[in-house]
Amino acid sequence: MNSLVSNDLESWIPWKWADTLCQWLYTGNKKFTEPFFDDTVSACKSLDENRTLYKIVSDLDIMEEWANGINALTPSLVIFHVSRCGSTLLSQLLSLDENHIVLSQVPFFDELLRLPYSKQRVDVKTSDGYFNAAIKYYGQKKGGNEKYLFIKTDSWHLHFYRRLRALFPSVPVVLLYRDPLEVIQSQQRQRGIHSVPGMIEQEVFDFAKDQGHETNLDIYMANVLHGYFKIMIDIAVNDPLSLPVNYKEGIHSILKKISAFTGLDVAAEVEAFAERSRFHAKHPHQLFKEEYTELAIQDYLLPVLQLYHRLDTISLSSHLSDTST
């Protein structure tokens, strides 16, 4: 693989970090339209180039060096979210436009961002350099007509906001959130890895003493959400390139606000958006049906609910200010 030049890297992406080596995957002309990038990886594994007996591997330093010659888009928008708040549907709608590249919760990005917390203990500066290089591979211009590159993070990447802002200082960010009671109820039906203690390094969440050892999963998730909302409030107050939006506003309203705020033409295909919205974001062949019953408000929920209402006030205020200007 050391003999590769930039043209040889076309349609190849680094996709997995294992045993100190980076594994590569051929994507061909595959567009990234699946709800999650894990689904895209599964689809690409069936390509002949990925069905050889030998794995294509390199180290991360070489990956960073090779990235310099790649014809790629820079990020147009980063979507932060608190989980179970419509971010998957939003990314799915954005992917309907063939001129958009949408990167939805890319596992390799997460691996790189969390390297400082891993056994290898790669320092933050090096980790960020690898991450910036990886963006170039995933944002390759294949057809030549690509206009925008959208990145939907994992929810815990809110804790990496400052690192990402330093890498992309002029890129607008969306802060997508939802009533914590509804998020927790969704997690009760199917837990994400960030809602189970030990699945993600506790250092990432910056928990107060004993919060990371909570055995009640609902209380643990409330602690996770408390951290998320604190960060979102700080971003919304201090970052003029941030747009907080509440799930309850509805996906079409959210798209219009994003379009108006960023200047990106992302609300053009209204009919196509409306049709896709009828189906489940994570399971595109299933009709969507919201399931929600009122939860009793326990004492442990009060702190995060206070933050939620504070963020809502900030969001409403910013939207009114935008309307009046």
mmCIF file of C-alpha atoms in Angstrom:
data_model
loop_
_atom_site.group_PDB
_atom_site.id
_atom_site.type_symbol
_atom_site.label_atom_id
_atom_site.label_comp_id
_atom_site.label_asym_id
_atom_site.label_seq_id
_atom_site.Cartn_x
_atom_site.Cartn_y
_atom_site.Cartn_z
ATOM 1 C CA MET A 1 0.000 0.000 0.000
ATOM 2 C CA ASN A 2 3.021 2.317 0.369
ATOM 3 C CA SER A 3 3.200 2.723 -3.409
ATOM 4 C CA LEU A 4 -0.226 4.347 -3.592
ATOM 5 C CA VAL A 5 -0.489 7.885 -4.931
ATOM 6 C CA SER A 6 -3.467 10.184 -4.602
ATOM 7 C CA ASN A 7 -5.262 8.878 -7.731
ATOM 8 C CA ASP A 8 -4.953 5.330 -6.453
ATOM 9 C CA LEU A 9 -6.779 6.344 -3.274
ATOM 10 C CA GLU A 10 -9.929 7.382 -5.113
ATOM 11 C CA SER A 11 -12.945 5.614 -3.580
ATOM 12 C CA TRP A 12 -10.892 4.127 -0.734
ATOM 13 C CA ILE A 13 -11.578 5.075 2.877
ATOM 14 C CA PRO A 14 -9.872 4.198 6.154
ATOM 15 C CA TRP A 15 -12.660 2.541 8.084
ATOM 16 C CA LYS A 16 -11.354 0.626 11.080
ATOM 17 C CA TRP A 17 -8.618 0.941 13.674
ATOM 18 C CA ALA A 18 -7.392 -2.437 14.888
ATOM 19 C CA ASP A 19 -4.156 -3.666 16.447
ATOM 20 C CA THR A 20 -2.472 -0.271 15.874
ATOM 21 C CA LEU A 21 -3.218 -0.511 12.138
ATOM 22 C CA CYS A 22 -5.745 1.233 9.937
ATOM 23 C CA GLN A 23 -7.852 -1.005 7.679
ATOM 24 C CA TRP A 24 -9.050 0.321 4.308
ATOM 25 C CA LEU A 25 -12.323 -0.211 2.468
ATOM 26 C CA TYR A 26 -13.163 0.258 -1.200
ATOM 27 C CA THR A 27 -16.427 2.168 -1.724
ATOM 28 C CA GLY A 28 -16.509 2.407 -5.522
ATOM 29 C CA ASN A 29 -19.321 4.709 -6.634
ATOM 30 C CA LYS A 30 -21.386 3.928 -3.539
ATOM 31 C CA LYS A 31 -23.208 6.942 -2.166
ATOM 32 C CA PHE A 32 -23.485 7.235 1.581
ATOM 33 C CA THR A 33 -27.272 7.151 1.963
ATOM 34 C CA GLU A 34 -27.797 4.582 4.736
ATOM 35 C CA PRO A 35 -29.139 5.725 8.146
ATOM 36 C CA PHE A 36 -25.796 4.907 9.789
ATOM 37 C CA PHE A 37 -22.347 4.490 8.324
ATOM 38 C CA ASP A 38 -22.114 0.958 9.704
ATOM 39 C CA ASP A 39 -24.819 0.093 7.148
ATOM 40 C CA THR A 40 -22.729 1.654 4.374
ATOM 41 C CA VAL A 41 -19.698 -0.397 5.435
ATOM 42 C CA SER A 42 -21.775 -3.583 5.295
ATOM 43 C CA ALA A 43 -22.917 -2.744 1.767
ATOM 44 C CA CYS A 44 -19.374 -1.998 0.598
ATOM 45 C CA LYS A 45 -17.967 -5.247 1.966
ATOM 46 C CA SER A 46 -19.731 -7.121 -0.847
ATOM 47 C CA LEU A 47 -17.659 -5.322 -3.505
ATOM 48 C CA ASP A 48 -15.013 -7.516 -5.160
ATOM 49 C CA GLU A 49 -12.165 -5.266 -4.017
ATOM 50 C CA ASN A 50 -13.116 -5.986 -0.403
ATOM 51 C CA ARG A 51 -13.527 -9.743 -0.760
ATOM 52 C CA THR A 52 -9.864 -10.668 -1.095
ATOM 53 C CA LEU A 53 -8.032 -12.927 1.336
ATOM 54 C CA TYR A 54 -5.792 -10.067 2.384
ATOM 55 C CA LYS A 55 -6.740 -6.921 4.251
ATOM 56 C CA ILE A 56 -5.452 -3.577 3.054
ATOM 57 C CA VAL A 57 -3.800 -1.881 6.022
ATOM 58 C CA SER A 58 -1.490 1.004 6.865
ATOM 59 C CA ASP A 59 -0.532 2.997 9.914
ATOM 60 C CA LEU A 60 -2.337 6.218 10.779
ATOM 61 C CA ASP A 61 0.645 8.451 10.038
ATOM 62 C CA ILE A 62 0.674 7.271 6.420
ATOM 63 C CA MET A 63 -3.086 7.822 6.212
ATOM 64 C CA GLU A 64 -2.547 11.430 7.251
ATOM 65 C CA GLU A 65 0.281 11.911 4.735
ATOM 66 C CA TRP A 66 -1.731 10.487 1.819
ATOM 67 C CA ALA A 67 -4.713 12.739 2.576
ATOM 68 C CA ASN A 68 -2.926 15.816 1.244
ATOM 69 C CA GLY A 69 -3.567 14.992 -2.417
ATOM 70 C CA ILE A 70 -7.259 14.091 -2.180
ATOM 71 C CA ASN A 71 -9.908 16.116 -4.002
ATOM 72 C CA ALA A 72 -12.472 16.520 -1.243
ATOM 73 C CA LEU A 73 -15.099 18.852 0.133
ATOM 74 C CA THR A 74 -14.615 20.611 3.427
ATOM 75 C CA PRO A 75 -17.458 20.304 5.948
ATOM 76 C CA SER A 76 -20.465 22.524 5.251
ATOM 77 C CA LEU A 77 -22.358 21.753 8.461
ATOM 78 C CA VAL A 78 -21.848 19.694 11.619
ATOM 79 C CA ILE A 79 -24.916 18.275 13.377
ATOM 80 C CA PHE A 80 -24.621 17.772 17.129
ATOM 81 C CA HIS A 81 -27.488 16.097 18.968
ATOM 82 C CA VAL A 82 -28.622 14.561 22.264
ATOM 83 C CA SER A 83 -29.724 11.253 20.649
ATOM 84 C CA ARG A 84 -33.243 10.078 19.776
ATOM 85 C CA CYS A 85 -34.107 13.593 18.634
ATOM 86 C CA GLY A 86 -34.567 13.314 14.855
ATOM 87 C CA SER A 87 -30.914 13.604 13.847
ATOM 88 C CA THR A 88 -31.029 10.372 11.831
ATOM 89 C CA LEU A 89 -34.084 11.526 9.891
ATOM 90 C CA LEU A 90 -32.419 14.886 9.292
ATOM 91 C CA SER A 91 -29.316 13.224 7.861
ATOM 92 C CA GLN A 92 -31.485 10.907 5.764
ATOM 93 C CA LEU A 93 -33.352 13.849 4.252
ATOM 94 C CA LEU A 94 -30.110 15.652 3.497
ATOM 95 C CA SER A 95 -28.816 12.542 1.702
ATOM 96 C CA LEU A 96 -31.733 12.612 -0.765
ATOM 97 C CA ASP A 97 -29.925 15.278 -2.782
ATOM 98 C CA GLU A 98 -27.276 13.612 -4.947
ATOM 99 C CA ASN A 99 -25.071 16.683 -4.588
ATOM 100 C CA HIS A 100 -24.806 16.141 -0.841
ATOM 101 C CA ILE A 101 -22.316 13.936 0.967
ATOM 102 C CA VAL A 102 -23.748 12.972 4.347
ATOM 103 C CA LEU A 103 -21.567 11.249 6.920
ATOM 104 C CA SER A 104 -23.802 9.876 9.657
ATOM 105 C CA GLN A 105 -22.104 8.672 12.836
ATOM 106 C CA VAL A 106 -18.985 7.303 11.164
ATOM 107 C CA PRO A 107 -17.415 4.700 13.519
ATOM 108 C CA PHE A 108 -13.888 5.511 12.340
ATOM 109 C CA PHE A 109 -14.331 9.175 13.265
ATOM 110 C CA ASP A 110 -15.369 8.113 16.742
ATOM 111 C CA GLU A 111 -12.356 5.835 17.085
ATOM 112 C CA LEU A 112 -10.006 8.665 16.137
ATOM 113 C CA LEU A 113 -11.604 11.228 18.454
ATOM 114 C CA ARG A 114 -11.437 8.800 21.372
ATOM 115 C CA LEU A 115 -7.786 7.799 20.823
ATOM 116 C CA PRO A 116 -6.623 10.009 23.739
ATOM 117 C CA TYR A 117 -8.811 7.847 26.021
ATOM 118 C CA SER A 118 -7.822 4.504 24.499
ATOM 119 C CA LYS A 119 -5.055 2.117 25.503
ATOM 120 C CA GLN A 120 -2.734 3.768 22.983
ATOM 121 C CA ARG A 121 -3.223 7.185 24.655
ATOM 122 C CA VAL A 122 -2.525 9.143 21.478
ATOM 123 C CA ASP A 123 -2.325 12.837 22.361
ATOM 124 C CA VAL A 124 -5.170 15.170 21.386
ATOM 125 C CA LYS A 125 -3.185 17.094 18.754
ATOM 126 C CA THR A 126 -2.210 13.902 16.931
ATOM 127 C CA SER A 127 -5.730 12.519 17.251
ATOM 128 C CA ASP A 128 -7.187 15.701 15.739
ATOM 129 C CA GLY A 129 -4.705 15.527 12.854
ATOM 130 C CA TYR A 130 -5.828 11.986 12.066
ATOM 131 C CA PHE A 131 -9.477 13.039 12.273
ATOM 132 C CA ASN A 132 -8.969 15.962 9.906
ATOM 133 C CA ALA A 133 -7.241 13.652 7.425
ATOM 134 C CA ALA A 134 -10.032 11.061 7.634
ATOM 135 C CA ILE A 135 -12.623 13.719 6.752
ATOM 136 C CA LYS A 136 -10.861 14.192 3.414
ATOM 137 C CA TYR A 137 -11.172 10.526 2.452
ATOM 138 C CA TYR A 138 -14.854 10.386 3.349
ATOM 139 C CA GLY A 139 -15.556 13.715 1.666
ATOM 140 C CA GLN A 140 -14.031 12.706 -1.682
ATOM 141 C CA LYS A 141 -15.665 14.240 -4.746
ATOM 142 C CA LYS A 142 -16.502 11.215 -6.874
ATOM 143 C CA GLY A 143 -19.019 12.531 -9.390
ATOM 144 C CA GLY A 144 -17.755 16.094 -9.567
ATOM 145 C CA ASN A 145 -21.146 17.649 -8.749
ATOM 146 C CA GLU A 146 -20.973 17.345 -4.989
ATOM 147 C CA LYS A 147 -21.656 20.680 -3.272
ATOM 148 C CA TYR A 148 -22.061 20.130 0.449
ATOM 149 C CA LEU A 149 -20.534 17.861 3.072
ATOM 150 C CA PHE A 150 -22.635 17.210 6.187
ATOM 151 C CA ILE A 151 -21.314 15.493 9.286
ATOM 152 C CA LYS A 152 -23.676 14.054 11.876
ATOM 153 C CA THR A 153 -21.719 13.266 15.000
ATOM 154 C CA ASP A 154 -22.367 10.686 17.680
ATOM 155 C CA SER A 155 -24.173 12.292 20.608
ATOM 156 C CA TRP A 156 -21.153 12.097 22.950
ATOM 157 C CA HIS A 157 -19.106 14.090 20.451
ATOM 158 C CA LEU A 158 -20.637 17.162 22.076
ATOM 159 C CA HIS A 159 -17.805 16.658 24.546
ATOM 160 C CA PHE A 160 -15.381 17.095 21.630
ATOM 161 C CA TYR A 161 -17.024 20.307 20.438
ATOM 162 C CA ARG A 162 -14.043 22.538 21.218
ATOM 163 C CA ARG A 163 -11.706 20.243 19.333
ATOM 164 C CA LEU A 164 -13.978 20.183 16.286
ATOM 165 C CA ARG A 165 -14.534 23.933 16.427
ATOM 166 C CA ALA A 166 -10.760 24.468 16.399
ATOM 167 C CA LEU A 167 -10.465 22.219 13.322
ATOM 168 C CA PHE A 168 -13.354 23.898 11.486
ATOM 169 C CA PRO A 169 -13.617 27.456 12.857
ATOM 170 C CA SER A 170 -15.975 28.805 10.182
ATOM 171 C CA VAL A 171 -18.355 25.835 9.844
ATOM 172 C CA PRO A 172 -21.901 26.312 11.210
ATOM 173 C CA VAL A 173 -23.213 23.770 13.678
ATOM 174 C CA VAL A 174 -26.738 22.584 14.471
ATOM 175 C CA LEU A 175 -27.641 21.708 18.054
ATOM 176 C CA LEU A 176 -30.562 19.304 17.822
ATOM 177 C CA TYR A 177 -32.256 18.466 21.110
ATOM 178 C CA ARG A 178 -35.425 17.010 22.597
ATOM 179 C CA ASP A 179 -37.352 16.813 25.860
ATOM 180 C CA PRO A 180 -35.180 14.610 28.144
ATOM 181 C CA LEU A 181 -38.236 12.614 29.243
ATOM 182 C CA GLU A 182 -38.858 11.534 25.662
ATOM 183 C CA VAL A 183 -35.176 10.749 25.075
ATOM 184 C CA ILE A 184 -35.031 8.556 28.173
ATOM 185 C CA GLN A 185 -38.225 6.758 27.238
ATOM 186 C CA SER A 186 -36.764 5.984 23.810
ATOM 187 C CA GLN A 187 -33.607 4.691 25.483
ATOM 188 C CA GLN A 188 -35.728 2.413 27.664
ATOM 189 C CA ARG A 189 -36.999 0.674 24.534
ATOM 190 C CA GLN A 190 -33.524 0.280 23.019
ATOM 191 C CA ARG A 191 -30.377 1.419 24.795
ATOM 192 C CA GLY A 192 -27.591 3.171 22.905
ATOM 193 C CA ILE A 193 -23.987 2.578 23.939
ATOM 194 C CA HIS A 194 -23.774 6.020 25.558
ATOM 195 C CA SER A 195 -26.634 5.075 27.909
ATOM 196 C CA VAL A 196 -24.879 2.032 29.412
ATOM 197 C CA PRO A 197 -22.036 2.524 31.937
ATOM 198 C CA GLY A 198 -18.655 1.317 30.717
ATOM 199 C CA MET A 199 -19.446 1.220 26.995
ATOM 200 C CA ILE A 200 -17.720 4.572 26.457
ATOM 201 C CA GLU A 201 -14.781 5.791 28.532
ATOM 202 C CA GLN A 202 -16.057 7.713 31.558
ATOM 203 C CA GLU A 203 -13.433 10.395 30.931
ATOM 204 C CA VAL A 204 -15.316 11.385 27.791
ATOM 205 C CA PHE A 205 -18.403 12.400 29.756
ATOM 206 C CA ASP A 206 -16.498 14.370 32.404
ATOM 207 C CA PHE A 207 -18.793 13.038 35.118
ATOM 208 C CA ALA A 208 -18.880 14.324 38.655
ATOM 209 C CA LYS A 209 -17.847 11.883 41.385
ATOM 210 C CA ASP A 210 -19.796 8.588 41.280
ATOM 211 C CA GLN A 211 -21.990 9.663 38.314
ATOM 212 C CA GLY A 212 -20.189 7.279 36.005
ATOM 213 C CA HIS A 213 -20.808 4.350 38.351
ATOM 214 C CA GLU A 214 -24.578 4.767 38.518
ATOM 215 C CA THR A 215 -26.320 1.379 38.173
ATOM 216 C CA ASN A 216 -29.822 2.722 37.483
ATOM 217 C CA LEU A 217 -29.758 3.119 33.694
ATOM 218 C CA ASP A 218 -32.352 5.882 33.620
ATOM 219 C CA ILE A 219 -30.453 7.934 36.195
ATOM 220 C CA TYR A 220 -27.232 7.272 34.273
ATOM 221 C CA MET A 221 -28.863 8.519 31.065
ATOM 222 C CA ALA A 222 -30.135 11.601 32.883
ATOM 223 C CA ASN A 223 -26.532 12.290 33.948
ATOM 224 C CA VAL A 224 -25.363 11.895 30.348
ATOM 225 C CA LEU A 225 -28.081 14.256 29.110
ATOM 226 C CA HIS A 226 -27.246 16.777 31.824
ATOM 227 C CA GLY A 227 -23.739 17.007 30.394
ATOM 228 C CA TYR A 228 -25.076 17.297 26.847
ATOM 229 C CA PHE A 229 -27.451 20.150 27.674
ATOM 230 C CA LYS A 230 -24.809 22.062 29.629
ATOM 231 C CA ILE A 231 -22.531 21.977 26.603
ATOM 232 C CA MET A 232 -25.316 22.926 24.191
ATOM 233 C CA ILE A 233 -26.232 25.942 26.336
ATOM 234 C CA ASP A 234 -22.609 27.073 26.391
ATOM 235 C CA ILE A 235 -22.350 26.702 22.606
ATOM 236 C CA ALA A 236 -25.674 28.431 21.947
ATOM 237 C CA VAL A 237 -24.702 31.402 24.109
ATOM 238 C CA ASN A 238 -21.125 31.818 22.914
ATOM 239 C CA ASP A 239 -20.899 30.509 19.336
ATOM 240 C CA PRO A 240 -22.616 32.743 16.746
ATOM 241 C CA LEU A 241 -22.289 29.944 14.197
ATOM 242 C CA SER A 242 -24.554 27.640 16.232
ATOM 243 C CA LEU A 243 -28.254 26.992 15.674
ATOM 244 C CA PRO A 244 -30.209 25.283 18.482
ATOM 245 C CA VAL A 245 -33.397 23.543 17.293
ATOM 246 C CA ASN A 246 -35.929 21.458 19.194
ATOM 247 C CA TYR A 247 -37.237 18.167 17.788
ATOM 248 C CA LYS A 248 -40.802 19.270 18.570
ATOM 249 C CA GLU A 249 -40.553 22.010 15.927
ATOM 250 C CA GLY A 250 -40.919 19.374 13.200
ATOM 251 C CA ILE A 251 -38.383 18.274 10.631
ATOM 252 C CA HIS A 252 -39.570 20.576 7.830
ATOM 253 C CA SER A 253 -39.387 23.629 10.056
ATOM 254 C CA ILE A 254 -35.924 22.546 11.194
ATOM 255 C CA LEU A 255 -34.736 22.202 7.600
ATOM 256 C CA LYS A 256 -36.030 25.663 6.727
ATOM 257 C CA LYS A 257 -34.263 27.157 9.743
ATOM 258 C CA ILE A 258 -31.012 25.424 8.808
ATOM 259 C CA SER A 259 -31.300 26.696 5.247
ATOM 260 C CA ALA A 260 -31.999 30.268 6.377
ATOM 261 C CA PHE A 261 -29.272 30.228 9.048
ATOM 262 C CA THR A 262 -26.488 28.689 6.955
ATOM 263 C CA GLY A 263 -27.360 29.898 3.457
ATOM 264 C CA LEU A 264 -27.155 26.275 2.290
ATOM 265 C CA ASP A 265 -29.941 25.252 -0.083
ATOM 266 C CA VAL A 266 -31.136 22.225 1.865
ATOM 267 C CA ALA A 267 -34.913 22.676 1.806
ATOM 268 C CA ALA A 268 -35.515 22.549 -1.943
ATOM 269 C CA GLU A 269 -36.990 19.073 -2.474
ATOM 270 C CA VAL A 270 -39.972 19.452 -0.147
ATOM 271 C CA GLU A 271 -42.056 16.652 -1.702
ATOM 272 C CA ALA A 272 -39.209 14.136 -1.503
ATOM 273 C CA PHE A 273 -38.567 15.169 2.089
ATOM 274 C CA ALA A 274 -42.236 14.732 2.952
ATOM 275 C CA GLU A 275 -42.327 11.213 1.468
ATOM 276 C CA ARG A 276 -39.166 10.099 3.293
ATOM 277 C CA SER A 277 -40.520 11.526 6.542
ATOM 278 C CA ARG A 278 -43.381 9.021 6.469
ATOM 279 C CA PHE A 279 -40.907 6.214 7.157
ATOM 280 C CA HIS A 280 -38.772 5.309 10.157
ATOM 281 C CA ALA A 281 -35.395 7.081 10.090
ATOM 282 C CA LYS A 282 -33.389 4.053 11.230
ATOM 283 C CA HIS A 283 -35.521 1.512 9.312
ATOM 284 C CA PRO A 284 -36.354 3.176 5.968
ATOM 285 C CA HIS A 285 -38.853 0.486 4.898
ATOM 286 C CA GLN A 286 -41.032 0.813 8.008
ATOM 287 C CA LEU A 287 -43.754 3.443 8.347
ATOM 288 C CA PHE A 288 -42.953 5.743 11.243
ATOM 289 C CA LYS A 289 -45.179 5.630 14.319
ATOM 290 C CA GLU A 290 -44.335 7.680 17.386
ATOM 291 C CA GLU A 291 -44.730 5.808 20.659
ATOM 292 C CA TYR A 292 -44.740 7.985 23.740
ATOM 293 C CA THR A 293 -46.497 7.889 27.095
ATOM 294 C CA GLU A 294 -46.138 10.426 29.874
ATOM 295 C CA LEU A 295 -43.345 9.631 32.332
ATOM 296 C CA ALA A 296 -43.546 10.520 35.988
ATOM 297 C CA ILE A 297 -41.025 13.241 36.786
ATOM 298 C CA GLN A 298 -38.635 11.818 39.354
ATOM 299 C CA ASP A 299 -36.342 14.051 41.401
ATOM 300 C CA TYR A 300 -33.275 12.917 39.465
ATOM 301 C CA LEU A 301 -34.803 14.367 36.297
ATOM 302 C CA LEU A 302 -35.276 17.903 37.635
ATOM 303 C CA PRO A 303 -31.711 19.196 36.967
ATOM 304 C CA VAL A 304 -31.673 18.107 33.320
ATOM 305 C CA LEU A 305 -35.224 19.358 32.755
ATOM 306 C CA GLN A 306 -34.163 22.775 34.038
ATOM 307 C CA LEU A 307 -31.323 22.834 31.517
ATOM 308 C CA TYR A 308 -33.682 21.715 28.747
ATOM 309 C CA HIS A 309 -36.080 24.589 29.434
ATOM 310 C CA ARG A 310 -33.182 27.035 29.634
ATOM 311 C CA LEU A 311 -31.889 25.907 26.240
ATOM 312 C CA ASP A 312 -35.404 26.189 24.843
ATOM 313 C CA THR A 313 -35.587 29.793 26.048
ATOM 314 C CA ILE A 314 -32.229 30.576 24.438
ATOM 315 C CA SER A 315 -33.313 28.886 21.207
ATOM 316 C CA LEU A 316 -36.611 30.772 21.065
ATOM 317 C CA SER A 317 -34.853 34.046 21.779
ATOM 318 C CA SER A 318 -32.303 33.491 19.018
ATOM 319 C CA HIS A 319 -34.998 32.574 16.493
ATOM 320 C CA LEU A 320 -37.031 35.686 17.361
ATOM 321 C CA SER A 321 -33.910 37.795 16.994
ATOM 322 C CA ASP A 322 -33.234 36.284 13.553
ATOM 323 C CA THR A 323 -36.815 36.988 12.477
ATOM 324 C CA SER A 324 -36.676 40.620 13.527
ATOM 325 C CA THR A 325 -33.432 41.405 11.698
#
